[in-house]
Coordinates of C-alpha atoms and ligand atoms in Angstrom, one line a residue:
M14 CA 7.4 18.3 -65.9
K15 CA 5.9 20.2 -63.0
K16 CA 2.8 18.5 -61.5
L17 CA -0.2 20.7 -60.6
F18 CA -2.0 20.3 -57.3
A19 CA -4.8 22.5 -56.2
V20 CA -7.6 23.3 -53.8
I21 CA -11.0 24.2 -55.1
G22 CA -13.7 26.0 -53.0
D23 CA -15.7 29.2 -52.8
P24 CA -14.5 31.3 -51.1
I25 CA -10.9 30.1 -51.2
G26 CA -8.8 33.3 -50.5
H27 CA -8.0 32.4 -46.9
S28 CA -6.9 28.8 -47.4
M29 CA -3.6 28.0 -45.8
S30 CA -3.2 24.8 -47.8
P31 CA -1.2 26.4 -50.7
I32 CA 1.6 27.7 -48.4
M33 CA 1.6 24.4 -46.4
H34 CA 1.8 22.1 -49.5
N35 CA 4.2 24.3 -51.6
D36 CA 6.6 24.4 -48.6
L37 CA 6.5 20.6 -48.6
F38 CA 7.1 20.3 -52.3
A39 CA 10.2 22.5 -51.9
F40 CA 11.3 20.6 -48.8
Y41 CA 11.1 17.2 -50.4
D42 CA 12.5 18.4 -53.7
I43 CA 9.3 17.4 -55.6
D44 CA 8.6 19.3 -58.8
G45 CA 5.0 20.2 -57.8
C46 CA 3.0 23.4 -57.5
Y47 CA -0.2 23.8 -55.4
L48 CA -2.7 26.6 -56.4
P49 CA -6.0 27.8 -55.0
F50 CA -8.9 28.1 -57.4
Q51 CA -12.2 29.7 -56.6
V52 CA -14.8 27.6 -58.3
K53 CA -18.5 28.6 -58.3
S54 CA -21.0 25.7 -57.7
E55 CA -22.4 25.9 -61.2
N56 CA -18.9 25.4 -62.6
L57 CA -17.8 22.5 -60.4
G58 CA -18.2 19.8 -63.0
E59 CA -16.3 21.8 -65.7
A60 CA -13.5 22.6 -63.2
V61 CA -13.1 18.9 -62.3
K62 CA -13.0 17.9 -66.0
G63 CA -10.4 20.6 -66.6
L64 CA -8.2 19.5 -63.7
K65 CA -8.4 15.9 -65.1
A66 CA -7.7 17.0 -68.7
I67 CA -4.6 18.9 -67.8
G68 CA -3.3 15.9 -65.7
A69 CA -3.3 17.5 -62.3
G70 CA -1.8 15.1 -59.8
G71 CA -4.6 15.7 -57.3
F72 CA -6.5 18.4 -55.4
N73 CA -8.3 19.2 -52.2
V74 CA -11.9 20.1 -52.1
T75 CA -13.4 22.5 -49.6
V76 CA -16.6 24.3 -48.7
P77 CA -19.1 24.2 -50.4
H78 CA -18.1 21.4 -52.8
K79 CA -17.2 18.4 -50.5
S80 CA -20.5 16.5 -51.2
N81 CA -21.4 17.9 -54.6
I82 CA -18.1 16.8 -56.2
I83 CA -18.9 13.0 -55.8
P84 CA -20.9 12.6 -59.0
F85 CA -18.0 14.1 -61.0
L86 CA -15.4 11.6 -59.7
D87 CA -14.5 8.2 -61.2
E88 CA -14.3 6.5 -57.9
V89 CA -14.8 7.2 -54.2
D90 CA -13.3 5.2 -51.3
E91 CA -15.5 3.5 -48.7
L92 CA -15.1 5.9 -45.8
A93 CA -15.6 9.0 -48.0
A94 CA -18.6 7.4 -49.6
S95 CA -20.2 6.6 -46.2
I96 CA -19.5 10.2 -45.0
G97 CA -20.8 11.5 -48.3
A98 CA -18.0 14.0 -48.5
V99 CA -14.6 14.2 -50.3
N100 CA -11.8 16.6 -49.3
T101 CA -8.9 14.9 -51.3
V102 CA -8.9 13.8 -54.9
V103 CA -6.0 11.7 -56.4
N104 CA -5.4 11.3 -60.1
E105 CA -4.7 7.6 -60.3
N106 CA -3.5 6.9 -63.9
G107 CA -6.1 9.2 -65.4
K108 CA -9.0 8.3 -63.0
L109 CA -10.0 10.7 -60.3
K110 CA -10.5 8.9 -56.9
G111 CA -12.0 10.8 -53.9
Y112 CA -11.0 10.3 -50.3
N113 CA -11.9 11.9 -47.0
T114 CA -8.9 12.7 -44.8
D115 CA -10.8 15.0 -42.4
G116 CA -11.9 12.3 -40.1
P117 CA -8.7 10.3 -40.2
G118 CA -6.7 13.6 -39.9
F119 CA -8.7 14.4 -36.7
L120 CA -8.0 10.9 -35.4
M121 CA -4.2 11.1 -36.0
G122 CA -4.1 14.5 -34.3
L123 CA -6.1 13.1 -31.4
Q124 CA -3.8 10.1 -30.9
M125 CA -1.0 12.4 -29.9
L126 CA -3.0 13.1 -26.7
M127 CA -5.3 10.0 -26.5
P128 CA -3.4 7.0 -28.0
T129 CA -6.6 4.9 -28.3
T130 CA -10.3 5.7 -28.3
K131 CA -11.2 2.1 -27.7
N132 CA -13.8 1.8 -24.9
K133 CA -13.8 5.6 -24.4
R134 CA -17.0 7.5 -23.8
I135 CA -17.2 10.3 -26.4
L136 CA -19.5 13.3 -27.0
I137 CA -19.5 15.1 -30.4
I138 CA -21.1 18.5 -30.5
G139 CA -22.7 19.3 -33.8
A140 CA -24.3 17.2 -36.6
G141 CA -23.0 18.9 -39.8
G142 CA -20.4 17.7 -42.3
A143 CA -17.4 17.9 -40.0
A144 CA -19.2 16.0 -37.2
R145 CA -20.2 13.3 -39.7
A146 CA -16.6 12.8 -40.8
I147 CA -15.3 12.6 -37.2
Y148 CA -18.2 10.5 -35.9
F149 CA -17.9 7.8 -38.6
T150 CA -14.1 7.7 -38.3
L151 CA -14.2 7.3 -34.5
A152 CA -17.1 4.8 -34.7
K153 CA -14.6 2.4 -36.4
E154 CA -12.3 2.5 -33.4
K155 CA -14.7 0.6 -31.1
P156 CA -15.3 3.3 -28.4
A157 CA -17.8 2.5 -25.6
I158 CA -20.2 5.2 -26.8
I159 CA -20.3 8.2 -29.1
D160 CA -23.2 10.5 -28.2
I161 CA -24.2 13.5 -30.4
A162 CA -25.3 16.8 -29.1
N163 CA -26.8 19.3 -31.5
R164 CA -29.0 22.5 -31.4
T165 CA -31.5 20.5 -33.5
A166 CA -31.6 17.1 -31.8
A167 CA -33.5 15.5 -34.7
K168 CA -30.5 16.1 -36.9
A169 CA -28.3 14.4 -34.4
Q170 CA -30.7 11.5 -34.5
H171 CA -30.5 11.3 -38.3
L172 CA -26.7 11.3 -38.1
I173 CA -26.8 8.4 -35.7
E174 CA -29.2 6.5 -38.0
D175 CA -26.8 7.1 -41.0
C176 CA -23.7 5.7 -39.3
P177 CA -22.6 2.5 -41.1
Y178 CA -20.4 1.3 -38.3
P179 CA -21.9 -0.3 -35.1
V180 CA -21.6 2.0 -32.1
S181 CA -23.9 2.9 -29.2
S182 CA -25.1 6.5 -29.6
T183 CA -27.8 8.8 -28.1
A184 CA -28.9 12.2 -29.5
Y185 CA -29.1 15.1 -27.1
A186 CA -30.1 18.8 -27.3
L187 CA -27.2 21.1 -26.3
V188 CA -28.6 22.1 -22.9
E189 CA -29.2 18.4 -22.0
A190 CA -25.7 17.4 -23.0
G191 CA -24.2 20.3 -21.0
K192 CA -25.5 18.7 -17.8
I193 CA -23.8 15.4 -18.4
T194 CA -20.4 16.4 -19.7
A195 CA -18.8 14.6 -16.6
E196 CA -19.7 11.3 -18.2
Y197 CA -17.3 11.7 -21.1
D198 CA -13.6 11.0 -21.6
L199 CA -13.5 13.0 -24.8
I200 CA -15.7 15.8 -26.1
V201 CA -15.3 17.1 -29.6
H202 CA -16.8 20.4 -30.7
T203 CA -17.4 20.5 -34.5
T204 CA -19.6 23.6 -35.1
L205 CA -18.2 27.1 -36.0
I206 CA -19.6 28.6 -32.8
G207 CA -16.8 30.6 -31.2
M208 CA -14.8 31.2 -34.4
T209 CA -13.5 34.7 -35.2
P210 CA -15.2 37.1 -35.1
N211 CA -17.7 35.5 -32.7
I212 CA -15.1 34.7 -30.1
E213 CA -17.4 35.2 -27.0
E214 CA -19.8 32.4 -28.1
M215 CA -19.7 28.8 -27.0
A216 CA -21.9 25.9 -27.9
L217 CA -22.0 24.0 -24.6
D218 CA -21.7 24.6 -20.9
V219 CA -18.5 22.9 -19.7
N220 CA -18.9 23.5 -15.9
N221 CA -19.3 19.8 -15.3
V222 CA -16.4 18.5 -17.4
R223 CA -14.1 16.1 -15.6
S224 CA -10.6 17.2 -15.0
K225 CA -8.1 15.2 -17.2
S226 CA -10.8 14.5 -19.8
L227 CA -9.8 15.6 -23.3
I228 CA -11.8 18.5 -24.9
C229 CA -11.2 19.2 -28.6
D230 CA -12.3 22.1 -30.8
I231 CA -11.9 21.8 -34.6
I232 CA -11.6 25.6 -34.7
Y233 CA -8.1 27.1 -35.0
N234 CA -9.0 30.7 -35.3
P235 CA -8.7 31.7 -32.5
L236 CA -6.2 29.1 -31.3
E237 CA -8.0 28.9 -28.0
T238 CA -11.8 29.3 -28.2
K239 CA -13.9 30.3 -25.2
F240 CA -15.0 26.7 -25.1
L241 CA -11.4 25.4 -24.8
R242 CA -10.5 28.1 -22.3
A243 CA -13.4 27.3 -20.0
A244 CA -12.6 23.6 -20.2
K245 CA -9.0 24.2 -19.4
E246 CA -10.0 26.2 -16.3
K247 CA -11.9 23.1 -15.2
G248 CA -8.7 21.0 -15.4
A249 CA -9.4 19.3 -18.8
L250 CA -6.7 18.7 -21.4
I251 CA -7.5 20.7 -24.5
Q252 CA -6.7 20.5 -28.3
N253 CA -7.5 23.0 -30.9
G254 CA -8.1 22.4 -34.6
I255 CA -4.6 22.9 -35.9
D256 CA -3.7 19.2 -35.6
M257 CA -6.8 18.1 -37.6
F258 CA -6.0 20.6 -40.3
V259 CA -2.3 19.6 -40.4
Y260 CA -3.0 15.9 -40.4
Q261 CA -5.7 16.0 -43.1
G262 CA -3.1 17.9 -45.2
A263 CA -0.4 15.4 -44.4
L264 CA -2.6 12.4 -45.4
A265 CA -3.5 14.2 -48.6
F266 CA 0.2 14.9 -49.4
E267 CA 1.0 11.2 -48.7
K268 CA -1.7 10.1 -51.1
W269 CA -0.3 12.3 -53.9
T270 CA 3.4 11.7 -53.3
G271 CA 3.9 8.5 -51.3
I272 CA 5.7 10.6 -48.6
F273 CA 4.2 11.1 -45.2
P274 CA 5.5 14.6 -44.4
D275 CA 7.0 16.2 -41.4
V276 CA 3.9 17.3 -39.5
Q277 CA 5.9 19.4 -37.0
R278 CA 7.2 21.5 -40.0
M279 CA 3.6 21.8 -41.3
R280 CA 2.3 22.8 -37.9
N281 CA 5.0 25.5 -37.4
N282 CA 4.2 26.8 -40.9
V283 CA 0.5 27.1 -40.2
L284 CA 1.1 28.7 -36.8
K285 CA 3.4 31.2 -38.4
Q286 CA 0.6 32.2 -40.8
L287 CA -1.9 32.5 -37.9
G288 CA 0.7 34.5 -35.9
G289 CA 0.4 32.5 -32.7
N290 CA 2.0 29.8 -30.6
G291 CA -0.8 27.3 -30.5
C292 CA -2.0 25.5 -27.3
Ligands
LIG16 P1 -20.0 21.8 -41.3 O1 -20.1 21.1 -42.6 O2 -18.9 22.8 -41.2 O3 -20.0 20.9 -40.1 P2 -22.8 22.5 -41.3 O4 -23.1 21.2 -42.0 O5 -23.4 23.7 -41.8 O6 -21.3 22.8 -41.2 O7 -23.2 22.2 -39.8 C1 -23.2 23.2 -38.9 C2 -23.4 22.7 -37.4 O8 -23.3 23.8 -36.6 C3 -24.7 22.0 -37.2 O9 -24.6 21.1 -36.2 C4 -25.6 23.2 -36.7 O10 -26.7 22.9 -35.8 P3 -28.1 22.6 -36.5 O11 -28.0 21.2 -37.0 O12 -29.1 22.8 -35.4 O13 -28.3 23.7 -37.6 C5 -24.5 23.9 -35.8 N1 -24.8 25.3 -35.6 C6 -24.6 26.3 -36.5 N2 -24.9 27.5 -35.9 C7 -25.4 27.3 -34.7 C8 -25.8 28.1 -33.6 N3 -25.9 29.4 -33.7 N4 -26.1 27.5 -32.4 C9 -26.0 26.1 -32.3 N5 -25.6 25.3 -33.3 C10 -25.2 25.9 -34.5

């Protein structure tokens, strides 16, 4: 019998996950179907119960439900619990277990350009949900430091205090951090500044970035943000958010089916939908 998979969020219309996962079900000859469902916050519990009752194989969770879904699940894995956010749910013999593949997905994409983050000096820009997933995941990799720069430095400080894994970290305001970008091997931008339609905005000054350092932006629309473009002009290596998106999806697909899918195929599919060639 065909297995249902889904993504729940609000809004959900622009999600590229259905095309990505349905293509994989067809490619691997799996009798599955992945559908988007717009779920209002007040209906989240009922929606989760419904997906469980009809025996859905699993589902993704997106904004604004990633944290609020936790009380409705039977179990949450350790990393997702520490992040306080779930983006992937697996129906394990009738029990719903929540995972977070955003941070690990970012790390897998990163490893294509930076095979290890051990002993690296890292700066994360932003202190919201995405920053949290990436920070906690990278903290487990034993980097030299992970500093956090945020518009509200106090929020960066709170994030540092919340991290359950030992890592040396300092909180900075954005302007302060912009002056010391030369100190970092890796800088990861996690806010939505510079995303379409606000493509002329950037969160941090990159005039001082070191050439050959790696600068990542989790945004993929546009494929090259002003932030990435400016860093590239300074000789830095750059990576947009496509890889994080594709790898978080690949890890979810693996949890549902046991198959780690062809990420190049997924990447090409996503790029086709975005109508570009990536960077
Ligand atoms: P997400 O879950 O997608 O990471 P979020 O939790 O709403 O989103 O966090 C948004 C991040 O973008 C925060 O770091 C926020 O900074 P504050 O903590 O100071 O609010 C940052 N952000 C949003 N708009 C911003 C802006 N105009 N300038 C600077 N930072 C901004």
